[in-house]
């Protein structure tokens, strides 16, 4: 697995940028609705009440589920917009049919996916609201300290459906050692590893140290054309992320705080990576 070597140098310029700055299912499922008005009524009156629909990657949706239930997203000082916030768990870029006002995918790569048209539909509110490791998920007990990711045979999934695989081919490119499936080291995110291990399968190690190649950054987007009150409610949710409670919930769910300066990846770069994948 990790003993297969090849000529060094397949790390692209974009790969180095992403590496220095450190992509589950294609369906979505509803998560419980939480009403904030009652939680904040004793603190300040609501001048405006709105419904805010939030579509989020499953792992961050679980965080928001608890955070909003505990009062996260209540109006910040100077705001009188109160929101009933519904969080829907959405995998990949399957956001089209959710009717969401806010979208928090695991990575901005989904917004810039070629031919998806999502960049025109979603505006950036925050480039990163959390982070999680992406890289090689080696079997439990396999040493990781001497692993060289760019010299390791890997097993990927369809990069149009699997963000970690998409991130891998953007960073390292595509060659004869990069295969869909196969016996190579599995490329996954830390939340994917946790879900895999919880299912009782052979245990894997989450990417860390030498096996980590990048991070998911969980950007926060607002739908183009969203009304002012809904935008203000989204800003209230974003502002509340500065609380210690949010940081504690991230840690409890195996996530870490947002990346200060995530590296942007253009549609052209993603297109080039996918073209190389298709031609492999």
Coordinates of C-alpha atoms in Angstrom, one line a residue:
X1 CA 0.0 0.0 0.0
X2 CA 2.4 2.7 1.2
X3 CA 5.5 0.9 -0.2
X4 CA 4.8 1.7 -3.8
X5 CA 7.2 4.4 -5.0
X6 CA 7.4 6.5 -8.1
X7 CA 9.1 9.5 -9.4
X8 CA 8.6 12.6 -7.2
X9 CA 7.2 15.8 -8.5
X10 CA 3.5 15.3 -9.2
X11 CA 2.5 17.9 -6.7
X12 CA 1.0 20.8 -8.6
X13 CA 1.3 24.5 -7.9
X14 CA -2.3 24.6 -6.8
X15 CA -1.6 21.5 -4.8
X16 CA 1.1 23.2 -2.9
X17 CA -1.2 26.1 -2.2
X18 CA -4.0 23.9 -0.9
X19 CA -1.5 21.8 1.0
X20 CA -0.1 24.9 2.6
X21 CA -3.6 26.2 3.4
X22 CA -4.1 23.1 5.4
X23 CA -14.6 17.5 -0.7
X24 CA -20.8 11.1 1.4
X25 CA -24.0 10.6 -0.2
X26 CA -25.6 12.5 -3.1
X27 CA -28.9 12.9 -1.2
X28 CA -30.2 15.0 1.6
X29 CA -32.3 14.3 4.7
X30 CA -34.2 16.6 7.0
X31 CA -32.9 17.6 10.4
X32 CA -35.0 18.9 13.3
X33 CA -36.3 22.5 13.2
X34 CA -35.4 24.7 16.2
X35 CA -37.2 27.9 17.2
X36 CA -35.1 30.6 18.6
X37 CA -37.7 33.2 19.4
X38 CA -38.6 31.7 22.8
X39 CA -34.9 31.5 23.7
X40 CA -34.2 35.2 23.1
X41 CA -37.6 36.7 24.0
X42 CA -36.6 37.5 27.5
X43 CA -33.5 39.4 26.3
X44 CA -34.8 41.5 23.4
X45 CA -37.9 41.9 21.4
X46 CA -38.2 40.7 17.8
X47 CA -38.9 43.5 15.3
X48 CA -38.9 40.9 12.5
X49 CA -39.4 37.2 12.5
X50 CA -38.3 35.1 9.6
X51 CA -37.7 31.4 8.6
X52 CA -34.1 30.6 7.7
X53 CA -33.4 27.4 5.8
X54 CA -29.9 26.1 6.2
X55 CA -28.4 23.3 4.1
X56 CA -25.2 21.9 5.5
X57 CA -22.8 19.0 5.1
X58 CA -23.8 16.2 7.5
X59 CA -21.0 16.6 10.0
X60 CA -21.5 20.4 10.4
X61 CA -25.3 19.9 10.3
X62 CA -24.9 17.8 13.4
X63 CA -23.0 20.7 15.1
X64 CA -25.6 23.2 14.1
X65 CA -28.4 20.9 15.3
X66 CA -27.1 21.2 18.9
X67 CA -25.9 24.8 18.6
X68 CA -29.2 26.2 17.5
X69 CA -31.1 24.2 20.0
X70 CA -29.0 25.9 22.7
X71 CA -29.7 29.4 21.3
X72 CA -27.1 29.9 18.6
X73 CA -28.2 32.3 15.9
X74 CA -30.1 34.6 18.2
X75 CA -30.0 38.3 17.3
X76 CA -26.7 40.0 18.0
X77 CA -26.6 43.5 19.4
X78 CA -28.1 46.0 17.0
X79 CA -30.2 43.4 15.3
X80 CA -33.9 42.7 15.9
X81 CA -34.4 39.9 13.3
X82 CA -35.3 36.6 15.0
X83 CA -35.3 33.4 13.0
X84 CA -36.9 30.0 13.1
X85 CA -33.9 28.0 11.7
X86 CA -34.3 24.7 9.9
X87 CA -31.1 22.7 9.3
X88 CA -31.1 20.1 6.5
X89 CA -28.3 17.7 6.1
X90 CA -27.0 17.8 2.5
X91 CA -24.2 15.8 1.0
X92 CA -21.9 17.0 -1.7
X93 CA -23.5 19.7 -3.9
X94 CA -27.1 18.3 -3.7
X95 CA -28.4 21.6 -2.6
X96 CA -30.7 22.5 -5.6
X97 CA -34.0 21.0 -4.3
X98 CA -33.6 22.1 -0.6
X99 CA -34.9 25.7 -1.0
X100 CA -32.1 26.8 1.3
X101 CA -31.3 30.4 2.1
X102 CA -27.9 29.3 3.5
X103 CA -25.5 26.6 2.3
X104 CA -22.5 25.2 4.3
X105 CA -20.8 22.5 2.2
X106 CA -17.7 20.8 3.4
X107 CA -15.6 22.6 0.8
X108 CA -15.8 25.5 -1.6
X109 CA -14.9 23.0 -4.4
X110 CA -18.5 22.1 -4.7
X111 CA -19.5 25.7 -5.5
X112 CA -17.0 26.0 -8.3
X113 CA -17.7 22.5 -9.8
X114 CA -17.8 22.9 -13.6
X115 CA -21.2 23.0 -15.3
X116 CA -23.0 23.1 -11.9
X117 CA -23.8 26.8 -12.1
X118 CA -23.6 27.2 -8.3
X119 CA -21.0 30.0 -8.2
X120 CA -23.7 32.3 -9.7
X121 CA -26.4 31.1 -7.3
X122 CA -24.5 31.3 -4.0
X123 CA -22.6 34.3 -2.5
X124 CA -19.9 34.0 0.1
X125 CA -20.7 35.1 3.6
X126 CA -17.7 33.4 5.2
X127 CA -14.9 31.4 3.6
X128 CA -14.5 29.1 6.5
X129 CA -16.6 28.3 9.5
X130 CA -14.9 25.1 10.6
X131 CA -12.3 22.6 9.3
X132 CA -11.5 18.9 9.2
X133 CA -8.5 16.9 8.0
X134 CA -8.4 15.3 4.6
X135 CA -5.9 12.7 3.5
X136 CA -4.9 9.0 3.7
X137 CA -7.0 6.9 6.0
X138 CA -4.6 4.0 6.8
X139 CA -5.7 0.9 8.7
X140 CA -5.4 1.0 12.4
X141 CA -1.9 0.0 13.6
X142 CA -0.1 0.9 10.3
X143 CA 2.7 3.4 11.0
X144 CA 2.0 6.8 9.5
X145 CA 5.0 8.9 10.4
X146 CA 7.1 7.9 7.3
X147 CA 4.3 8.1 4.7
X148 CA 4.9 10.2 1.7
X149 CA 1.4 11.0 0.2
X150 CA 2.8 11.8 -3.3
X151 CA 4.6 8.5 -3.4
X152 CA 1.7 6.3 -2.2
X153 CA -0.7 4.3 -4.3
X154 CA -4.2 5.6 -3.6
X155 CA -7.8 4.4 -4.0
X156 CA -10.2 7.2 -4.9
X157 CA -13.9 7.5 -5.4
X158 CA -15.7 9.4 -8.2
X159 CA -14.3 13.0 -7.7
X160 CA -17.6 14.5 -9.0
X161 CA -19.3 12.8 -6.0
X162 CA -16.6 12.6 -3.4
X163 CA -14.9 15.8 -2.2
X164 CA -11.9 14.3 -0.7
X165 CA -11.0 12.5 -3.9
X166 CA -11.6 15.7 -5.9
X167 CA -9.2 17.6 -3.5
X168 CA -6.6 14.8 -4.0
X169 CA -6.5 15.0 -7.8
X170 CA -6.3 18.8 -7.6
X171 CA -3.3 18.6 -5.3
X172 CA -1.4 15.6 -6.7
X173 CA -2.8 15.2 -10.2
X174 CA -3.7 11.9 -11.9
X175 CA -1.4 9.1 -13.0
X176 CA -1.1 5.3 -13.1
X177 CA -1.0 5.2 -9.3
X178 CA -4.2 7.0 -8.9
X179 CA -7.2 4.6 -9.3
X180 CA -10.9 4.5 -8.6
X181 CA -11.3 1.8 -6.0
X182 CA -8.5 -0.8 -5.9
X183 CA -6.1 -1.8 -3.1
X184 CA -4.4 1.6 -2.5
X185 CA -4.6 3.7 0.6
X186 CA -8.1 5.2 1.0
X187 CA -8.5 8.9 0.7
X188 CA -11.1 10.3 3.2
X189 CA -11.9 13.1 5.5
X190 CA -11.8 12.8 9.3
X191 CA -15.6 12.8 9.6
X192 CA -15.8 10.1 6.9
X193 CA -13.3 8.0 8.9
X194 CA -15.4 8.5 12.1
X195 CA -18.6 7.4 10.3
X196 CA -16.8 4.4 8.8
X197 CA -15.4 3.3 12.2
X198 CA -18.7 3.8 13.9
X199 CA -20.2 1.3 11.4
X200 CA -18.1 -1.5 12.8
X201 CA -15.9 -2.0 9.8
X202 CA -12.2 -2.5 10.0
X203 CA -10.9 0.5 11.9
X204 CA -9.1 3.3 10.0
X205 CA -6.9 6.1 11.2
X206 CA -8.1 9.7 10.6
X207 CA -5.6 11.7 8.5
X208 CA -3.1 13.5 10.7
X209 CA 0.5 14.5 10.4
X210 CA 2.2 13.0 7.4
X211 CA -1.1 11.5 6.1
X212 CA -3.0 14.8 6.1
X213 CA -2.8 16.6 2.7
X214 CA -5.4 19.4 3.2
X215 CA -8.5 20.5 5.1
X216 CA -12.2 21.0 4.4
X217 CA -13.1 24.5 5.2
X218 CA -17.0 24.5 5.5
X219 CA -17.7 27.9 3.8
X220 CA -20.9 29.7 4.5
X221 CA -22.9 30.9 1.5
X222 CA -26.2 32.8 1.1
X223 CA -28.5 32.3 -1.9
X224 CA -28.4 35.1 -4.5
X225 CA -31.6 37.0 -4.2
X226 CA -32.2 36.2 -0.6
X227 CA -34.1 39.0 1.2
X228 CA -32.6 41.5 3.6
X229 CA -34.2 40.0 6.7
X230 CA -33.0 36.4 5.9
X231 CA -29.5 37.8 5.2
X232 CA -29.5 39.5 8.6
X233 CA -30.7 36.2 10.2
X234 CA -27.8 34.4 8.4
X235 CA -25.4 37.1 9.7
X236 CA -26.7 36.6 13.2
X237 CA -26.0 32.9 12.9
X238 CA -22.5 33.6 11.6
X239 CA -21.8 36.1 14.4
X240 CA -22.8 33.6 17.1
X241 CA -20.0 31.3 15.9
X242 CA -17.6 33.4 17.9
X243 CA -19.0 31.9 21.1
X244 CA -17.0 29.3 23.1
X245 CA -20.1 27.1 22.9
X246 CA -19.7 26.8 19.1
X247 CA -16.0 26.0 19.5
X248 CA -16.8 23.3 22.1
X249 CA -19.4 21.7 19.9
X250 CA -16.9 21.6 17.0
X251 CA -14.4 19.7 19.2
X252 CA -17.1 17.3 20.4
X253 CA -17.9 16.4 16.8
X254 CA -14.3 16.0 15.8
X255 CA -14.0 19.3 13.9
X256 CA -11.7 22.2 14.4
X257 CA -12.1 26.0 14.0
X258 CA -12.3 27.7 10.6
X259 CA -9.2 28.2 8.5
X260 CA -8.0 31.8 8.5
X261 CA -7.2 32.0 4.8
X262 CA -8.4 29.0 2.8
X263 CA -6.9 28.7 -0.6
X264 CA -9.4 29.5 -3.4
X265 CA -9.7 27.0 -6.2
X266 CA -11.0 28.3 -9.6
X267 CA -13.4 26.4 -11.9
X268 CA -10.6 26.2 -14.4
X269 CA -8.4 24.3 -12.0
X270 CA -11.2 21.9 -11.1
X271 CA -12.0 21.4 -14.8
X272 CA -8.4 20.5 -15.6
X273 CA -8.3 18.0 -12.7
X274 CA -11.5 16.3 -13.8
X275 CA -10.4 16.2 -17.4
X276 CA -7.2 14.4 -16.4
X277 CA -9.4 12.0 -14.3
X278 CA -11.6 11.3 -17.3
X279 CA -8.6 10.6 -19.5
X280 CA -6.8 8.3 -17.1

